[in-house]
PDB file of C-alpha atoms in Angstrom:
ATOM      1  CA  UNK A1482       0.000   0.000   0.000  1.00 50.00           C
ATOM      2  CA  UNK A1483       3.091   2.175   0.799  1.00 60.00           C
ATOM      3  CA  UNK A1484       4.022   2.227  -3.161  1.00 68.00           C
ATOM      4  CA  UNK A1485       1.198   3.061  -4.013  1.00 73.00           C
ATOM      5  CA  UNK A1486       0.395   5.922  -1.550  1.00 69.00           C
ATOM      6  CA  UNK A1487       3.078   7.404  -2.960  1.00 72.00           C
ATOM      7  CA  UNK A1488       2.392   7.783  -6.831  1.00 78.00           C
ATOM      8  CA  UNK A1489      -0.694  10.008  -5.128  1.00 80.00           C
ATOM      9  CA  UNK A1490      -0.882  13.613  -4.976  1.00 84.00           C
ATOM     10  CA  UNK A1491      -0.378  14.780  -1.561  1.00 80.00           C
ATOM     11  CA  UNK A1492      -4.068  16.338  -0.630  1.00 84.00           C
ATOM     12  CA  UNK A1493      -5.390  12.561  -2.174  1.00 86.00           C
ATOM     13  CA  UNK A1494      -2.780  10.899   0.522  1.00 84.00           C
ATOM     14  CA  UNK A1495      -3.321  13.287   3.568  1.00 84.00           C
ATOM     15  CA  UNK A1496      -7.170  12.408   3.119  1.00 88.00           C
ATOM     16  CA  UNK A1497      -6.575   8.455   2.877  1.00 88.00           C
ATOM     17  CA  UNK A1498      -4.676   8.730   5.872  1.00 87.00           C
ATOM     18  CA  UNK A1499      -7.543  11.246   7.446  1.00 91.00           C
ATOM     19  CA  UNK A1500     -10.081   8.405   6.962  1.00 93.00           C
ATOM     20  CA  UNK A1501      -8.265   5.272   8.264  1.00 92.00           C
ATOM     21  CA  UNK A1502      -6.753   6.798  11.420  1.00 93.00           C
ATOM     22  CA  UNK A1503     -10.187   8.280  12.008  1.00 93.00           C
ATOM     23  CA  UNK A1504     -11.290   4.389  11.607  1.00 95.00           C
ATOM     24  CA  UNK A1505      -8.610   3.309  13.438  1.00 94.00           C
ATOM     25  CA  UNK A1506      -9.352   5.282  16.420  1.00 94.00           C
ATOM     26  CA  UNK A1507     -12.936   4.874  16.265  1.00 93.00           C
ATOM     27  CA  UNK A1508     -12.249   1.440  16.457  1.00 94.00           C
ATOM     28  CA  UNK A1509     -10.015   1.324  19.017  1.00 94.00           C
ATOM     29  CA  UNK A1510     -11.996   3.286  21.336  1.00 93.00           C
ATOM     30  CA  UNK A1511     -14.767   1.021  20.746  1.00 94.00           C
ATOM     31  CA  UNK A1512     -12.782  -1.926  21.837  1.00 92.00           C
ATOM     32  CA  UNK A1513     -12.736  -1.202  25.755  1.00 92.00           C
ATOM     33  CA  UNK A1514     -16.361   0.217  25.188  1.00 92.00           C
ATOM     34  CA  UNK A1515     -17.842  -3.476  24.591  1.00 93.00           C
ATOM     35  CA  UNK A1516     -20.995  -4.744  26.187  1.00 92.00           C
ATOM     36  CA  UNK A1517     -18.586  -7.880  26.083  1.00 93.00           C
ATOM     37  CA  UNK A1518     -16.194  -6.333  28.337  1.00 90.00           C
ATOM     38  CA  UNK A1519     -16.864  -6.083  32.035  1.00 92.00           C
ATOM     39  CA  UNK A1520     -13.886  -4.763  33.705  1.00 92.00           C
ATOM     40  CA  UNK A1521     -10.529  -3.583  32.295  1.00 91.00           C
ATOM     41  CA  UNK A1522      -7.438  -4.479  34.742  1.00 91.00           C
ATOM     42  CA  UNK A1523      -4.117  -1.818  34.891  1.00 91.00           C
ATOM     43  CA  UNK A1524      -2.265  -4.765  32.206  1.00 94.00           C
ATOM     44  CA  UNK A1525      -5.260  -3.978  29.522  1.00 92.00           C
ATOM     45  CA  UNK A1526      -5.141  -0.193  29.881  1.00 94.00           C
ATOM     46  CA  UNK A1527      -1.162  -0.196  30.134  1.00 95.00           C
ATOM     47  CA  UNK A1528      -0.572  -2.456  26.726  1.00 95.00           C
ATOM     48  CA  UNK A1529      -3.903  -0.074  25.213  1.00 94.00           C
ATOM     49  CA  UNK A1530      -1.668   2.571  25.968  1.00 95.00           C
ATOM     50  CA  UNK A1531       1.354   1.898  24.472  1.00 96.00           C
ATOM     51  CA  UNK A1532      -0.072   0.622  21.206  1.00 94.00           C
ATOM     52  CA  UNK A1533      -1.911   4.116  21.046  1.00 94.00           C
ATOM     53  CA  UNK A1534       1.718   6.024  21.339  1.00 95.00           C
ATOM     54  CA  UNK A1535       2.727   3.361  18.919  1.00 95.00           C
ATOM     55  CA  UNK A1536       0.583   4.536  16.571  1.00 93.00           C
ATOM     56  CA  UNK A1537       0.973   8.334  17.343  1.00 94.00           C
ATOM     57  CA  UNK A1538       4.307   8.025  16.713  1.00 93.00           C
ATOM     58  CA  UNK A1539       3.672   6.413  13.413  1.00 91.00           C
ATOM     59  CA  UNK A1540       1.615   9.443  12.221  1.00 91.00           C
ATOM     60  CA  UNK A1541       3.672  11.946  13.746  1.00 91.00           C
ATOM     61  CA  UNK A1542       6.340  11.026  11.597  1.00 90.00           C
ATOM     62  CA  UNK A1543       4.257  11.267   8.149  1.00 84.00           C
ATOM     63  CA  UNK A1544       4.339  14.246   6.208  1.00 81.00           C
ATOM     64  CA  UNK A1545       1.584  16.654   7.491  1.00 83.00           C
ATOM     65  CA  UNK A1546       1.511  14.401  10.828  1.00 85.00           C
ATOM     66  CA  UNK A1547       0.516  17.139  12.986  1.00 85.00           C
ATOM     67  CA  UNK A1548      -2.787  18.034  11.442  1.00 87.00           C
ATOM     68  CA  UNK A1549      -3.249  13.968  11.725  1.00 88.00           C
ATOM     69  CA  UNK A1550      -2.428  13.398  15.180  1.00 90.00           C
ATOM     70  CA  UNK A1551      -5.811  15.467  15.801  1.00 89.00           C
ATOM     71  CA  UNK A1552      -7.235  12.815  15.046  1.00 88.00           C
ATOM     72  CA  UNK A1553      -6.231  10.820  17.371  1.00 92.00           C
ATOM     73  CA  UNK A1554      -7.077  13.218  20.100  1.00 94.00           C
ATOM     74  CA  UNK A1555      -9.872  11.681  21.602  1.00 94.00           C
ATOM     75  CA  UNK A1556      -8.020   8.358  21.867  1.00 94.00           C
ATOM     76  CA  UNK A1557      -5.066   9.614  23.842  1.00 95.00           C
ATOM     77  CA  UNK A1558      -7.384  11.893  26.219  1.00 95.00           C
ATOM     78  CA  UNK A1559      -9.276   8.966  26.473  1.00 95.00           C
ATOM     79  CA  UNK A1560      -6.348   6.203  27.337  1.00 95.00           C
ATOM     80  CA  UNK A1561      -5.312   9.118  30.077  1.00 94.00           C
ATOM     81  CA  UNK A1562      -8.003   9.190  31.454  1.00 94.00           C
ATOM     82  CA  UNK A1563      -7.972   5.302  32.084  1.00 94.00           C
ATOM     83  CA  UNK A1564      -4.761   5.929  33.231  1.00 94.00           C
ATOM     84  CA  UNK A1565      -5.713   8.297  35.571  1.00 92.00           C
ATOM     85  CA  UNK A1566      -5.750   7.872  39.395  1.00 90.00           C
ATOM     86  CA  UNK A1567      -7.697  10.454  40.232  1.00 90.00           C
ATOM     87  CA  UNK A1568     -11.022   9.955  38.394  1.00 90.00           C
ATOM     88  CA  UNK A1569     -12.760  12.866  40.173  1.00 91.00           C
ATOM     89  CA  UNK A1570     -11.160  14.945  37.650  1.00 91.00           C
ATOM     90  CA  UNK A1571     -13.435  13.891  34.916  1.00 92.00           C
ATOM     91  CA  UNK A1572     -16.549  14.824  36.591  1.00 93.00           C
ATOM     92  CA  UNK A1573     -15.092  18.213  37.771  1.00 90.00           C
ATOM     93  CA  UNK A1574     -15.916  20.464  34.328  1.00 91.00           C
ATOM     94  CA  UNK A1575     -13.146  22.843  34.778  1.00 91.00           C
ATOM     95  CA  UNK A1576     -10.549  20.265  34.825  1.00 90.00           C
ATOM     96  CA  UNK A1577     -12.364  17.857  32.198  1.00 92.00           C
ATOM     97  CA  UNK A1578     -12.620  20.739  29.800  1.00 92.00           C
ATOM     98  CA  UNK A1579      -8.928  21.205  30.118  1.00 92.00           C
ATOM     99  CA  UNK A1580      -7.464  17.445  30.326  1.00 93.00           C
ATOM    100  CA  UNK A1581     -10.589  15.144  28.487  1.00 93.00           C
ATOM    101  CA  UNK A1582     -11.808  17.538  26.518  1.00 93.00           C
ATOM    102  CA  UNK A1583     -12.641  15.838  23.504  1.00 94.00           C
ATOM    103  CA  UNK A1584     -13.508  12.525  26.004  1.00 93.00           C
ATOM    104  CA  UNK A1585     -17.042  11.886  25.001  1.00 91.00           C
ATOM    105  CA  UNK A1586     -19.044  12.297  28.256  1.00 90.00           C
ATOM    106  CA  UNK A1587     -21.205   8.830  28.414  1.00 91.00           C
ATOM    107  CA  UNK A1588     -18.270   6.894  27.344  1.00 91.00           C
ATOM    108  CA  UNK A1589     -16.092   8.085  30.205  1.00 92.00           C
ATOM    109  CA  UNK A1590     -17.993   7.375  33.053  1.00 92.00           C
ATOM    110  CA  UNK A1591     -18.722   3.922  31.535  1.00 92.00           C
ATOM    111  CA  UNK A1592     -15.094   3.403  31.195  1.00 92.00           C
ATOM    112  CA  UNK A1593     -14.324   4.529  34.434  1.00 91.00           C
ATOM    113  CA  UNK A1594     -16.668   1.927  35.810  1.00 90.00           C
ATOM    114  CA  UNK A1595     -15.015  -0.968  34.165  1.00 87.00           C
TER     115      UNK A1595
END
């Protein structure tokens, strides 16, 4: 796919890569999310984690990777907020606004419960 993501005009590339890390991240957030899933252990958000700065890495270091990585903001707020010891924070607006932002606000408590 590489090969021929290259032969494309930029704008035609930046928007290819718009869509599927949009997927992507959709997707991943969705994972965790699961009726399936009951409760995620410190081993499941710590491995979710690192495959998330995996991937921000990845797009960070594309051409235009900036303006990408916003796509991916949601995830990363998200994944903190797992990470997070202090979940008070989420339900305190001033401080959500600022750190989980773009957290959507159902999915975080129901995350924080797991």
């Amino acid at each position: 796919m590489n090969s021929t993501l290259l032969g494309l005009p930029r704008e035609i590339k930046e928007l290819i890569y718009f869509d599927a890390l949009s997927h992507a991240a959709n997707k991943i957030l969705a994972l965790p999310l699961a009726p399936d899933i009951k409760h995620i252990n410190s081993n499941g958000v710590t491995a979710l984690a690192q495959d998330v700065q995996y991937l921000t890495e990845f797009v960070s270091s594309l051409e235009n990777g900036q303006m990408l990585r916003e796509n991916l903001e949601e995830l990363q707020q998200t994944i903190s907020l797992m990470e997070s010891d202090n979940h008070e924070e989420f339900f305190d607006i001033s401080i959500r606004n600022k750190k989980y932002g773009r957290v959507d606000a159902i999915n975080g408590p129901m995350l924080l419960e797991k």
